[in-house]
Structures are given as structure tokens and as C-alpha cells.
mmCIF file of C-alpha atoms in Angstrom:
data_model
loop_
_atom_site.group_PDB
_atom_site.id
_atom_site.type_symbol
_atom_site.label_atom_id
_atom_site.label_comp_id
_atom_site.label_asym_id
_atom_site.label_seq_id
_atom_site.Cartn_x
_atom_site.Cartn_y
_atom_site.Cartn_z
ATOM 1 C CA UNK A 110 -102.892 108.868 -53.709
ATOM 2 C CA UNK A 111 -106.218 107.438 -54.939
ATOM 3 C CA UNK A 112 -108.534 109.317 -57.287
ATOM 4 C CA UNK A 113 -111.397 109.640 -54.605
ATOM 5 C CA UNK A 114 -109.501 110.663 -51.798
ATOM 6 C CA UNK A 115 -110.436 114.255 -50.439
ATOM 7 C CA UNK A 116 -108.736 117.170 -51.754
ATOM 8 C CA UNK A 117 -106.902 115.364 -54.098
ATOM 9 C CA UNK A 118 -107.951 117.314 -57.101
ATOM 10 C CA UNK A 119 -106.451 120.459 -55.984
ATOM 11 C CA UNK A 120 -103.151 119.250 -54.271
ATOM 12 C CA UNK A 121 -102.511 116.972 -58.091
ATOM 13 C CA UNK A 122 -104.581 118.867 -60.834
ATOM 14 C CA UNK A 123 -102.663 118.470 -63.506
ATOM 15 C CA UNK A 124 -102.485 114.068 -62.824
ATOM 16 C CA UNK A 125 -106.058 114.038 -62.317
ATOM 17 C CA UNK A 126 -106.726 115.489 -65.683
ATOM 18 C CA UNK A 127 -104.774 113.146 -67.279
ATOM 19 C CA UNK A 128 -107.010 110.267 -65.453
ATOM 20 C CA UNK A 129 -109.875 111.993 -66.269
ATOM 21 C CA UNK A 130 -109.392 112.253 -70.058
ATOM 22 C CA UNK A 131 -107.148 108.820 -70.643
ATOM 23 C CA UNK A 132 -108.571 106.713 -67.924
ATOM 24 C CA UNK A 133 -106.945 106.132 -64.276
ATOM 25 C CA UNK A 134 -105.230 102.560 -65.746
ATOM 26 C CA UNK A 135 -103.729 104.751 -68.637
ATOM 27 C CA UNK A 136 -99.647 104.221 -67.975
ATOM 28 C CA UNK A 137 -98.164 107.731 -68.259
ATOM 29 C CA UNK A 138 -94.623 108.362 -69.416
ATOM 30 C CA UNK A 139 -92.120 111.128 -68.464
ATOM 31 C CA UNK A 140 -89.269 112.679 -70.070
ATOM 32 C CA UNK A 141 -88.520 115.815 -68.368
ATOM 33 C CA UNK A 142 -85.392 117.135 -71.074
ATOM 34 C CA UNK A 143 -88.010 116.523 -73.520
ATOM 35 C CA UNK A 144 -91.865 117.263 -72.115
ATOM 36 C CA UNK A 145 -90.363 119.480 -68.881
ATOM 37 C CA UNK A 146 -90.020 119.042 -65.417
ATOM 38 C CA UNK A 147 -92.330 116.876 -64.023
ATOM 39 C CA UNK A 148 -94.336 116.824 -67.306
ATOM 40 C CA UNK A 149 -96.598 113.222 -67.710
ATOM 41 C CA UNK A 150 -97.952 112.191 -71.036
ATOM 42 C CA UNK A 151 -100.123 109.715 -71.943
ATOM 43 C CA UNK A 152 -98.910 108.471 -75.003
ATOM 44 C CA UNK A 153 -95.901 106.718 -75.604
ATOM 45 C CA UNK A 154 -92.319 108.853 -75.962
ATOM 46 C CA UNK A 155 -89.623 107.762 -78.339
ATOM 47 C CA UNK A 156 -86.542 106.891 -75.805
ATOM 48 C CA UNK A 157 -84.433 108.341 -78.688
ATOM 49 C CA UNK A 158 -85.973 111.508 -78.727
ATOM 50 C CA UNK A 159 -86.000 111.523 -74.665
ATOM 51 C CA UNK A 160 -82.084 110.790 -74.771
ATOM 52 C CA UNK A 161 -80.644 112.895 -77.028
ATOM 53 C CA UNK A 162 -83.225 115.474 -74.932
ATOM 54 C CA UNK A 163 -81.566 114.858 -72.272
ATOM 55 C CA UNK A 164 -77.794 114.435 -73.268
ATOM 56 C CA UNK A 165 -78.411 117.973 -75.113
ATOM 57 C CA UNK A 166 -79.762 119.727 -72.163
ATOM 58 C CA UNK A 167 -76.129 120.200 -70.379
ATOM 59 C CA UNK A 168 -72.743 120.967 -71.390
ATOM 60 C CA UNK A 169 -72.332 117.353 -73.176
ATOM 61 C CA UNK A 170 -72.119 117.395 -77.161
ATOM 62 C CA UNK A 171 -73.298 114.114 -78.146
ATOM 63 C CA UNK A 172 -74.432 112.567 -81.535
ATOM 64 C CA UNK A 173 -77.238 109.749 -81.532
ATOM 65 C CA UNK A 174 -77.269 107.595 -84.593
ATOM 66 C CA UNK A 175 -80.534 105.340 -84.561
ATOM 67 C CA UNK A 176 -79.509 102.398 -86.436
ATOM 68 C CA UNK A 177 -76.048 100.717 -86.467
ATOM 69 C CA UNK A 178 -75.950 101.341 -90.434
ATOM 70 C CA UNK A 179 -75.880 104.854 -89.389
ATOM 71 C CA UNK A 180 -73.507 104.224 -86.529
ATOM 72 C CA UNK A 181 -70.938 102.119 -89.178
ATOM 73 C CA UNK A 182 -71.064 104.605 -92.029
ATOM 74 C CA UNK A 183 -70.137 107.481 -89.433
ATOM 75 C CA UNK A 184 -67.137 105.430 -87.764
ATOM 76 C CA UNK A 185 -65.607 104.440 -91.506
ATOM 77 C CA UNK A 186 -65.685 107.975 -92.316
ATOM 78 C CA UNK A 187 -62.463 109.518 -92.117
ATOM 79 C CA UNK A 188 -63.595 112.703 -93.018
ATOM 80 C CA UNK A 189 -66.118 113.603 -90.325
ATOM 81 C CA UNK A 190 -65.238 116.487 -88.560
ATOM 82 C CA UNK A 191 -66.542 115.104 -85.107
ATOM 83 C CA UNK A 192 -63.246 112.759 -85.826
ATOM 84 C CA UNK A 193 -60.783 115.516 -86.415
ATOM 85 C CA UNK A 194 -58.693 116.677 -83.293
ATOM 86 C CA UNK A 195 -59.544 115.353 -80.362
ATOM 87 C CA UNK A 196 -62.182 113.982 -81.769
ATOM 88 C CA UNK A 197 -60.559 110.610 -82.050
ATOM 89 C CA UNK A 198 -61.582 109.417 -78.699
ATOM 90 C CA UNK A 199 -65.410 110.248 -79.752
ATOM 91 C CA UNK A 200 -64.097 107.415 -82.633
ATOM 92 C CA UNK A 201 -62.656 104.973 -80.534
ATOM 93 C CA UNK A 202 -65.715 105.376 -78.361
ATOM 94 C CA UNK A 203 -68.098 104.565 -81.142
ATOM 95 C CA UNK A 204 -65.733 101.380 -82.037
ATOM 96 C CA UNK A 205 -66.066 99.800 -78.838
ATOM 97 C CA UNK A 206 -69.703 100.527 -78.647
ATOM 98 C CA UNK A 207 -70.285 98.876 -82.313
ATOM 99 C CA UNK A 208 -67.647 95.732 -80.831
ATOM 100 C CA UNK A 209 -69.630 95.526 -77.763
ATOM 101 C CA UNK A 210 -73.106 95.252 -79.231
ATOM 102 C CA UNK A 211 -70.994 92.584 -81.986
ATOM 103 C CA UNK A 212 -72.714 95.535 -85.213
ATOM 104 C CA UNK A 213 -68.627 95.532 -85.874
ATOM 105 C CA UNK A 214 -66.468 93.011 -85.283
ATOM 106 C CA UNK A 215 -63.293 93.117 -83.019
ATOM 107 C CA UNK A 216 -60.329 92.540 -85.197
#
């Protein structure tokens, strides 16, 4: 669709007031766990925020940590509950994730 094309205004409101405030070159960014279905924004999202959006919107428990620090400390705690149980695998599946992107080395 172009902006000027004829009846484009009513079949894509919602697009062409984003183009009208922000300017038709203005990328737009979409996150729909986080904005809503088919929601655009004009300003940047944090991919964080969109993930754990959309690993929280289903029946998966997941944890995000956003630095490896964060990442480490958790994995060297032998306390944390999200170890306890079956929660081992969730362990072992931090490990190789900290091996693979070399935060922890493979010993």
C-alpha cells in the first residue's frame, strides 16, 4: 500500500496515523505478547521485554536474566528453588547456554 492510494485511510487507519504523526520513513516495531496483536509502535521496543512477553504468554515458565553476571550468580546457586526437583534440567540448560556463548567455561 502507498499513503496516497484511494481508500487507504479507511481500510489501514490505525498505520496511517502512525505515518501521519512519525513520518511515512519512521521504521515501526511490533511485539504482539507485549504491545498486542498486530499493535505497531514507533519507537524502539526492548527485545528483552518483547521475549520474556512472549515466553510468558503460554504455558512455558521461563526466567530471563539480562546480563551473564546475572545468568552465573543464578547457575552457582545451589539454593535456588528453580534448581530443586526437576529443576535440574532448567540448570543444566543454563550451563550449556553460559558454555555455548564461552560467559562459563566448559570444564
Amino acid at each position: 500500500e502507498q499513503p496516497e492510494a484511494a481508500g487507504v485511510g479507511e481500510r489501514l487507519p490505525a498505520l496511517c496515523a502512525l505515518g501521519a504523526t512519525h513520518g511515512w520513513d519512521t521504521p515501526l516495531f511490533r511485539a504482539d505478547a507485549l504491545l498486542g496483536r498486530g499493535v505497531l509502535a514507533a519507537t524502539a521496543l526492548d527485545p528483552l521485554d518483547a521475549c520474556a512477553a512472549a515466553l510468558g504468554s503460554g504455558d512455558l515458565q521461563a526466567t530471563i536474566w539480562r546480563d551473564e553476571t546475572s545468568a552465573i550468580l543464578a547457575f552457582e546457586d545451589d539454593t535456588l528453588a528453580a534448581w530443586q526437583g526437576a529443576g535440574w534440567r532448567a540448570r543444566h540448560a543454563l550451563r550449556e547456554q553460559l558454555v555455548a556463548t564461552e560467559a562459563l567455561a566448559d570444564a
